[in-house]
PDB file of C-alpha atoms in Angstrom:
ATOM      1  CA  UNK A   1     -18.057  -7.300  -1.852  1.00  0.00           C
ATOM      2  CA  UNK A   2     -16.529 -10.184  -4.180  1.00  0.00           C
ATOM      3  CA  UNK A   3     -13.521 -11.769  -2.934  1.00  0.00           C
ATOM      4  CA  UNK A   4      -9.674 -10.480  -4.739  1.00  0.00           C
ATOM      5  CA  UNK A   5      -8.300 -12.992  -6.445  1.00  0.00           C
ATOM      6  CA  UNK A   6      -4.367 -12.848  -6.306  1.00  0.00           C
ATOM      7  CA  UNK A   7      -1.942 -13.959  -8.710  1.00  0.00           C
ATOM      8  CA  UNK A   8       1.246 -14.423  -6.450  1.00  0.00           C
ATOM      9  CA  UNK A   9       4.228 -14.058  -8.367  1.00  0.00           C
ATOM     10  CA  UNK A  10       7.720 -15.327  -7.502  1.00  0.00           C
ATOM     11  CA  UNK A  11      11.349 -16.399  -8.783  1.00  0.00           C
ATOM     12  CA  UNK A  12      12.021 -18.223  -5.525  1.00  0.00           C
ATOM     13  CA  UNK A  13       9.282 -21.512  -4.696  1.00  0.00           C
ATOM     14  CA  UNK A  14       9.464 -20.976  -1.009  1.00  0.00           C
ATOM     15  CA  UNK A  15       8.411 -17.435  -1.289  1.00  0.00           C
ATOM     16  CA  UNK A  16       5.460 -18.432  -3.529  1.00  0.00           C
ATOM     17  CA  UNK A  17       4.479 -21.296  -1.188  1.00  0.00           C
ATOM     18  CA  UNK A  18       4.568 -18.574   2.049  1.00  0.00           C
ATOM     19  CA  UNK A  19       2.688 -15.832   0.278  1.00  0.00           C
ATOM     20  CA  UNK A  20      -0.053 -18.358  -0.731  1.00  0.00           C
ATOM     21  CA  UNK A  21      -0.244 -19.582   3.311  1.00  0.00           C
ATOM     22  CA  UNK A  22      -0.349 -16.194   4.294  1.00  0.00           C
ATOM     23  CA  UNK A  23      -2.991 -14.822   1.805  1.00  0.00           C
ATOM     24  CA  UNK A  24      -5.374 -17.946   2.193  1.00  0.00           C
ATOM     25  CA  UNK A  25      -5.691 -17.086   5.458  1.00  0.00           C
ATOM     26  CA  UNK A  26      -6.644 -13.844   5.028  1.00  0.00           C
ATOM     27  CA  UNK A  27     -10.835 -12.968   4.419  1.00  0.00           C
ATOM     28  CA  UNK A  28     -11.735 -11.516   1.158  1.00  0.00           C
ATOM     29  CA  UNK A  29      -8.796 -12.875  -0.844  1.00  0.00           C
ATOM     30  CA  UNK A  30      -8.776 -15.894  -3.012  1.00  0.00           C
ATOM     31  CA  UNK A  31      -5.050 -16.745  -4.079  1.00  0.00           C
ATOM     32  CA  UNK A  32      -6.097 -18.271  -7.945  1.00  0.00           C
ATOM     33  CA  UNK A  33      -2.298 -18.855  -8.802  1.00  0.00           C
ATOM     34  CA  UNK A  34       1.318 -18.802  -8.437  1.00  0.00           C
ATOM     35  CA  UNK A  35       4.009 -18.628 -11.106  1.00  0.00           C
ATOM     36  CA  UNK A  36       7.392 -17.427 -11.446  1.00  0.00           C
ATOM     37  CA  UNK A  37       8.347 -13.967 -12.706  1.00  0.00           C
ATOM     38  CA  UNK A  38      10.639 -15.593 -15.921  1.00  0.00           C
ATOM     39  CA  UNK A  39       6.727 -17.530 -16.836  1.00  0.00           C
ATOM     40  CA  UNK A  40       4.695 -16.562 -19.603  1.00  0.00           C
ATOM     41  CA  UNK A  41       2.898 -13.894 -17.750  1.00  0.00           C
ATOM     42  CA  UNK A  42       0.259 -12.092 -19.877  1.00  0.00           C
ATOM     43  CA  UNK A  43      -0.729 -15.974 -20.914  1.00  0.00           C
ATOM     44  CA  UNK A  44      -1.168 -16.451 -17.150  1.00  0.00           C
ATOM     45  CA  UNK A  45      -3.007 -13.253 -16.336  1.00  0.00           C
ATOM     46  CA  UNK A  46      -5.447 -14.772 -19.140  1.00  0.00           C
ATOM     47  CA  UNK A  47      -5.426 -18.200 -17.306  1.00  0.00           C
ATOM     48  CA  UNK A  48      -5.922 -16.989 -13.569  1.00  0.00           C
ATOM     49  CA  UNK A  49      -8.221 -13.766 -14.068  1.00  0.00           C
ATOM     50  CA  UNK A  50      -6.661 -12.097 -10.997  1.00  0.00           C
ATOM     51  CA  UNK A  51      -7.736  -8.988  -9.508  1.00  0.00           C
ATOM     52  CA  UNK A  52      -4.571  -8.078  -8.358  1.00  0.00           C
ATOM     53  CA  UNK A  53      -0.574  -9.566  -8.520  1.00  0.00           C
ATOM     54  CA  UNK A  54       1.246  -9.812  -5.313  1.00  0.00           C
ATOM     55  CA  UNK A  55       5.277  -9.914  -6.725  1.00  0.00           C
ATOM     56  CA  UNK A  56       7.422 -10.844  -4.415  1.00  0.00           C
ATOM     57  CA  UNK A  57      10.737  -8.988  -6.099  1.00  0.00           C
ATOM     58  CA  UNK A  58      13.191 -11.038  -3.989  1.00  0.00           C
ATOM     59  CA  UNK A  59      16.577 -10.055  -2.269  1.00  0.00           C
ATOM     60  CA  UNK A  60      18.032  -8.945  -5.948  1.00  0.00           C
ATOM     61  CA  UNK A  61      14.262  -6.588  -6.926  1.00  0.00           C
ATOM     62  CA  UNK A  62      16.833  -5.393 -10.669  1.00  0.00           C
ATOM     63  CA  UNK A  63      16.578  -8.522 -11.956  1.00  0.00           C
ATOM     64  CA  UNK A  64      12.095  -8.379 -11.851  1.00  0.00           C
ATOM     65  CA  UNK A  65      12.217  -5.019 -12.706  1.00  0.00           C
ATOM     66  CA  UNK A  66      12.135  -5.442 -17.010  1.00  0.00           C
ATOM     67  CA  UNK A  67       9.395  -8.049 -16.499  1.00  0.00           C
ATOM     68  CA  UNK A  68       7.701  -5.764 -14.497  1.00  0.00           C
ATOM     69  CA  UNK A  69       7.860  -2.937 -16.583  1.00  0.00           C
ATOM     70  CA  UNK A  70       6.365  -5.185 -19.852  1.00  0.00           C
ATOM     71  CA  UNK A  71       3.456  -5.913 -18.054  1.00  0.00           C
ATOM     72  CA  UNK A  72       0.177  -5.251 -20.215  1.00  0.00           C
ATOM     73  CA  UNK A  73      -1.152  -1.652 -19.933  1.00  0.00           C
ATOM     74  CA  UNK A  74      -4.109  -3.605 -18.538  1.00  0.00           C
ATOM     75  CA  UNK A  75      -2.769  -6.210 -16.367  1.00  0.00           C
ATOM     76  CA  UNK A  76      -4.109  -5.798 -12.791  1.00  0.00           C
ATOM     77  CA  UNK A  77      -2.174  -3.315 -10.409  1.00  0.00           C
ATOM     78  CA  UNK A  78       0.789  -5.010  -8.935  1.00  0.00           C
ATOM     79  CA  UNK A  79       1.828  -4.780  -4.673  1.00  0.00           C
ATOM     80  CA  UNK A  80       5.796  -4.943  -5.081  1.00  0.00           C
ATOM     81  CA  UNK A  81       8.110  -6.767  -1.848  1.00  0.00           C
ATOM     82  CA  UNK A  82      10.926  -5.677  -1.606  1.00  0.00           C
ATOM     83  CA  UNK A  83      13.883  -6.272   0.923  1.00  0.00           C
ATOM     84  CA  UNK A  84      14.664  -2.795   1.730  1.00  0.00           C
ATOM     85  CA  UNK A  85      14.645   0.511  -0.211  1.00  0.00           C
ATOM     86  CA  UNK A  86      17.111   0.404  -2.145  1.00  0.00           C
ATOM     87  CA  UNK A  87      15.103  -0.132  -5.433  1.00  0.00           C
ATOM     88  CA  UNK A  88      12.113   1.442  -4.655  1.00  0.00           C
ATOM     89  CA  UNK A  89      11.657   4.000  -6.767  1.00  0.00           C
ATOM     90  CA  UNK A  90      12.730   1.627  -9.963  1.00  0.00           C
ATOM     91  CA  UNK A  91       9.685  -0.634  -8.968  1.00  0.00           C
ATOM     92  CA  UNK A  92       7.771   2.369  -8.789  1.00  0.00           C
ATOM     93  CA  UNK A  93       8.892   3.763 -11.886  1.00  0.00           C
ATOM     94  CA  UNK A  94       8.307   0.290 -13.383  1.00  0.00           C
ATOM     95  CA  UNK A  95       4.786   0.454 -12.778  1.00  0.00           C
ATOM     96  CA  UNK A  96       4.255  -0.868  -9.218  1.00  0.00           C
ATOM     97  CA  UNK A  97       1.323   0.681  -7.715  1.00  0.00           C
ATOM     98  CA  UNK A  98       2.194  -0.788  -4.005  1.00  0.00           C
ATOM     99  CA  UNK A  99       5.244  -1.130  -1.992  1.00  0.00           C
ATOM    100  CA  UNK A 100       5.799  -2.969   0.743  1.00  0.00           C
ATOM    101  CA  UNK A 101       8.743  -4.921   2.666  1.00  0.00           C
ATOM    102  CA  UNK A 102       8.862  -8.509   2.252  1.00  0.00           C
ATOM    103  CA  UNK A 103       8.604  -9.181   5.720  1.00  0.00           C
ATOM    104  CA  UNK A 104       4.890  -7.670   5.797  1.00  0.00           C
ATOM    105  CA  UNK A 105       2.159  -9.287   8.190  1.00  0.00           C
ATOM    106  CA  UNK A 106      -0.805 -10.819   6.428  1.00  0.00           C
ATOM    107  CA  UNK A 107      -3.084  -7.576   7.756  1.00  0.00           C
ATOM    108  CA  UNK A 108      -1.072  -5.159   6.057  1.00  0.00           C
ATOM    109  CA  UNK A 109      -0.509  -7.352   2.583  1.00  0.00           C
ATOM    110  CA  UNK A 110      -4.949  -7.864   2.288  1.00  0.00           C
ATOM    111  CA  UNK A 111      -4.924  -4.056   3.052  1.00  0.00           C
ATOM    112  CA  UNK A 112      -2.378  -3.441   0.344  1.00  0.00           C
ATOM    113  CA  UNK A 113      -4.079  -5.122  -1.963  1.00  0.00           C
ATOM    114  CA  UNK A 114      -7.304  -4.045  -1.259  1.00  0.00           C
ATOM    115  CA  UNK A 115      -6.228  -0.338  -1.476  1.00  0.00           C
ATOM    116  CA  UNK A 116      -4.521  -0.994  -4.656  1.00  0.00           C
ATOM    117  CA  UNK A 117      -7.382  -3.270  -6.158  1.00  0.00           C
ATOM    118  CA  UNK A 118      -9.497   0.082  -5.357  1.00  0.00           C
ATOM    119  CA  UNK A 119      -6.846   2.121  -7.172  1.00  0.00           C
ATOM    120  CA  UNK A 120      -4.983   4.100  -4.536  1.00  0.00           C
ATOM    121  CA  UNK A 121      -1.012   4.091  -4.310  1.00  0.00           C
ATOM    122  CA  UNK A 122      -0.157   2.034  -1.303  1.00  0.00           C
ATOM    123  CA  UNK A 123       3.427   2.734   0.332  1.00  0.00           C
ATOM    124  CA  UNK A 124       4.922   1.681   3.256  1.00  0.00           C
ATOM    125  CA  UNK A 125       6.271   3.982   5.599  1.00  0.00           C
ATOM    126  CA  UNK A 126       9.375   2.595   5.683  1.00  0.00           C
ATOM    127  CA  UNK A 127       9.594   2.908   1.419  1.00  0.00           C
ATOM    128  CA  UNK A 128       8.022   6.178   0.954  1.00  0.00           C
ATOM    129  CA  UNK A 129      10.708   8.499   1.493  1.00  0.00           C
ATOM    130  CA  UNK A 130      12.551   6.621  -1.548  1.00  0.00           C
ATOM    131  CA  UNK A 131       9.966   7.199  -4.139  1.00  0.00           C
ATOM    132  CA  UNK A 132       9.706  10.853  -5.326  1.00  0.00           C
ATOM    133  CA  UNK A 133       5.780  12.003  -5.317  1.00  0.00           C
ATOM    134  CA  UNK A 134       3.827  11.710  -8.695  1.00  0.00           C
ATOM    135  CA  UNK A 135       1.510  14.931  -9.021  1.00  0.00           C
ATOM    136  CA  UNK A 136      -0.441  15.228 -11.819  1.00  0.00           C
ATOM    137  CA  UNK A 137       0.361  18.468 -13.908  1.00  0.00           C
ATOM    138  CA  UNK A 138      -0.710  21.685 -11.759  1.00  0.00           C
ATOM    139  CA  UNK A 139      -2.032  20.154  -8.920  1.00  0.00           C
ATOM    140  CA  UNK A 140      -0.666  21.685  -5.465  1.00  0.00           C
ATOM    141  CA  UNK A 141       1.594  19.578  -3.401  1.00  0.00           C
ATOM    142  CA  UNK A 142       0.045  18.643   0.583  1.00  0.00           C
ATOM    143  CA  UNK A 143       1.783  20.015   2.922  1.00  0.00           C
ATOM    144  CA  UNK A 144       2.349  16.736   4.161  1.00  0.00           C
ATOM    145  CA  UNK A 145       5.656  17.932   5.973  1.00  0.00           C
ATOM    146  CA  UNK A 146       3.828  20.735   7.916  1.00  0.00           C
ATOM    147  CA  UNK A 147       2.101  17.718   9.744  1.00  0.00           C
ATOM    148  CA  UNK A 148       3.680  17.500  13.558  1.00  0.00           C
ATOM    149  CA  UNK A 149       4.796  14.021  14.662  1.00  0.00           C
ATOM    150  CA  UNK A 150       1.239  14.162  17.148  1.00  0.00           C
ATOM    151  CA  UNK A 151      -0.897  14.543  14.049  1.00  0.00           C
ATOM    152  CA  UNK A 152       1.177  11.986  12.135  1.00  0.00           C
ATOM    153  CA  UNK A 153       0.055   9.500  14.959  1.00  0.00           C
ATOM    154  CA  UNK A 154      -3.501  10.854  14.886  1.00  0.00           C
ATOM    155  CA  UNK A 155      -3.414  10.194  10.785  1.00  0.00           C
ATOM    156  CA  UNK A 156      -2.126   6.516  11.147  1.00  0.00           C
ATOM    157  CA  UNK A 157      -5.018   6.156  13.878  1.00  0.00           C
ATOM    158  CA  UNK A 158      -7.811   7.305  11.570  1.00  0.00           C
ATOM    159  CA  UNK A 159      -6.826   5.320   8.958  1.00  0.00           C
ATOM    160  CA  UNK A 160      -7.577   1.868  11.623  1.00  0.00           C
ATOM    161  CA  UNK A 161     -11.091   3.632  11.604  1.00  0.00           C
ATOM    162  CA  UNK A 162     -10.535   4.543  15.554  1.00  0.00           C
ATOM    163  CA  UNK A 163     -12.932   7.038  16.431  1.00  0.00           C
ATOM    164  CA  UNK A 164     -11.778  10.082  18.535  1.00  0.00           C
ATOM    165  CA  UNK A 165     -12.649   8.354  22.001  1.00  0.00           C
ATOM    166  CA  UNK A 166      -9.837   5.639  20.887  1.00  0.00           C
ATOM    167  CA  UNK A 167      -7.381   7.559  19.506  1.00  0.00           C
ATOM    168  CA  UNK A 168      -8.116   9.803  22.980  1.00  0.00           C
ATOM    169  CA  UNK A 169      -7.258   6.658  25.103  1.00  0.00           C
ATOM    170  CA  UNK A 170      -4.662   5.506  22.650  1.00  0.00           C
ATOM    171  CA  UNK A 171      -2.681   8.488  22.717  1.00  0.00           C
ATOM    172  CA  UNK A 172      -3.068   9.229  26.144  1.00  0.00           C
ATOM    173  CA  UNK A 173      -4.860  13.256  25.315  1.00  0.00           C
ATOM    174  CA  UNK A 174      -8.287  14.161  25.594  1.00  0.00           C
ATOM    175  CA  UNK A 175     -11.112  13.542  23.244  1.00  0.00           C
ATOM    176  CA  UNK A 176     -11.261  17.626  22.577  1.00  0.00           C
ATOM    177  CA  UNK A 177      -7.273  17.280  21.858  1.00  0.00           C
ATOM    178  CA  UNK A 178      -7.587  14.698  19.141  1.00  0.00           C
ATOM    179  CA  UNK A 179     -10.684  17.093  17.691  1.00  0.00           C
ATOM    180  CA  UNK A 180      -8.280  20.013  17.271  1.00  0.00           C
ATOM    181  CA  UNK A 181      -5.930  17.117  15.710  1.00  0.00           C
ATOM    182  CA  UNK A 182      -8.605  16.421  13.562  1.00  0.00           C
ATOM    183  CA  UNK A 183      -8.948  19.653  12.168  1.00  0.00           C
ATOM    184  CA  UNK A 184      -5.700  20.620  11.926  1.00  0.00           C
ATOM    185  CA  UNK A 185      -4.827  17.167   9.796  1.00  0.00           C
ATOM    186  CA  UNK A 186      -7.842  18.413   7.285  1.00  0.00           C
ATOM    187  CA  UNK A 187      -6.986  21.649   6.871  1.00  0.00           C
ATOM    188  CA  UNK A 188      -3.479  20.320   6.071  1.00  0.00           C
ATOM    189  CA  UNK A 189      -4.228  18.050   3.265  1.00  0.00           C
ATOM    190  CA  UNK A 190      -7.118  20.243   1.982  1.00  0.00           C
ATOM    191  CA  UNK A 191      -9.531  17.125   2.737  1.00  0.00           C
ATOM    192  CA  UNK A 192     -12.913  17.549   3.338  1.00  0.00           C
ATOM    193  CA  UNK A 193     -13.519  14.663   5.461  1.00  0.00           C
ATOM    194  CA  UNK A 194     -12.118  12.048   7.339  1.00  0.00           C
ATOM    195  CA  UNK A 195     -11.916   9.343   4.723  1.00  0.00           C
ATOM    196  CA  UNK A 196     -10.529  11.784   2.236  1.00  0.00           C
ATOM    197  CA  UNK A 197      -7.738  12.732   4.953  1.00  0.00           C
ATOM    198  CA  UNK A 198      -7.027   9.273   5.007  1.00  0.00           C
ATOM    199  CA  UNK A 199      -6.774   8.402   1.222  1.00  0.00           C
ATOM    200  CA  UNK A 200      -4.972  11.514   0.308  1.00  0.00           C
ATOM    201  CA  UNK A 201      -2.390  10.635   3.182  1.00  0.00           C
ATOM    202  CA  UNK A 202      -2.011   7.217   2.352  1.00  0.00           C
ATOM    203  CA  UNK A 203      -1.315   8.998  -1.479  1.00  0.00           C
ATOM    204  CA  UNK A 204       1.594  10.457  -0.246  1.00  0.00           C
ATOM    205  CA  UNK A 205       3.193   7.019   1.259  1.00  0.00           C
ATOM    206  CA  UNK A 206       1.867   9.092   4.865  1.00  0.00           C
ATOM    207  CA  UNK A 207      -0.417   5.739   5.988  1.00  0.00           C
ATOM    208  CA  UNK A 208      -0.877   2.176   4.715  1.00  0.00           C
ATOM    209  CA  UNK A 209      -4.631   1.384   4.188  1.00  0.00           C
TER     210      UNK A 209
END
């Protein structure tokens, strides 16, 4: 699979500089740029061909928001930082298709923007409960708040790609438990399989890929 490339973009220069460490480091990204949110930004999306925009919104996310929102229809999908919650939902109104703290690890930001490069919403935990759920018209809701706190933990384990034997010895339970887990998680979220469980989960803001 091709490397991303990632256009990092970011008001503040010390926040540019740290997101391009962190994301050179990481395998399968290529960071092809860095600009500032107040740049010329469909004129770098031309220049820097990115498969994805990492935006780091800052500690004051209202003042991004408008240049988020006049993004091209088809600029790459953008993974939002933000300092807490408080704006969430206005970067996810505004066309965000990630969410994540600013204060992310490198693992979860090349997961994030690998999930969103793939077109799934990515949330973080912490952010989800902030950003109402976007169903298209008809389609039943999960009944992602039937799922125990247990199966919560065995969701978050499937999506590392643990097989039941880890989960077992994570969690402390027997192989046969986390089956019954298992089951219960699919029947749930009306998935079919395990990787479907995982992407519908991680959906709903449930998991980050």
């Amino acid at each position: 699979m091709p490397n991303l490339r990632i256009l990092i973009i970011a008001d503040d220069p010390l926040a540019r500089a740290g997101l391009a460490a962190l994301l050179g480091q990481q395998p399968g990204l290529v960071v092809a740029g860095q600009v500032a949110s107040g740049s010329d930004l469909p004129a770098a999306l031309d220049a820097y061909q990115p498969d994805a925009l990492a935006w780091d919104l800052g500690w004051d996310p209202a003042a991004s928001l408008d240049r988020l929102a006049d993004l091209p229809g088809d600029a790459p999908p953008v993974l939002a930082l933000l300092p807490n919650d408080s704006h969430a939902a206005a970067t996810r109104a505004a066309g965000a298709r990630g969410l994540l703290l600013r204060d992310a690890g490198g693992d979860t930001l090349r997961a994030a923007l690998a999930g969103i490069a793939q077109g799934l919403v990515v949330l973080d935990p912490a952010l989800a409960g902030a950003v109402p759920e976007h169903r298209p018209p008809g389609q039943t809701p999960a009944p992602a708040a039937d799922l125990t706190p247990r199966e919560l933990q065995v969701l978050r384990l499937l999506a590392e790609g643990l097989p039941n034997k880890a989960i077992a010895t994570r969690l402390a339970i027997s192989e046969h438990t986390v089956k019954f887990h298992v089951n219960a998680i699919l029947g749930k979220l009306g998935a079919q399989s395990r990787t479907e469980a995982v992407a519908r989960a991680t959906r709903l803001g449930l998991v980050l890929l």
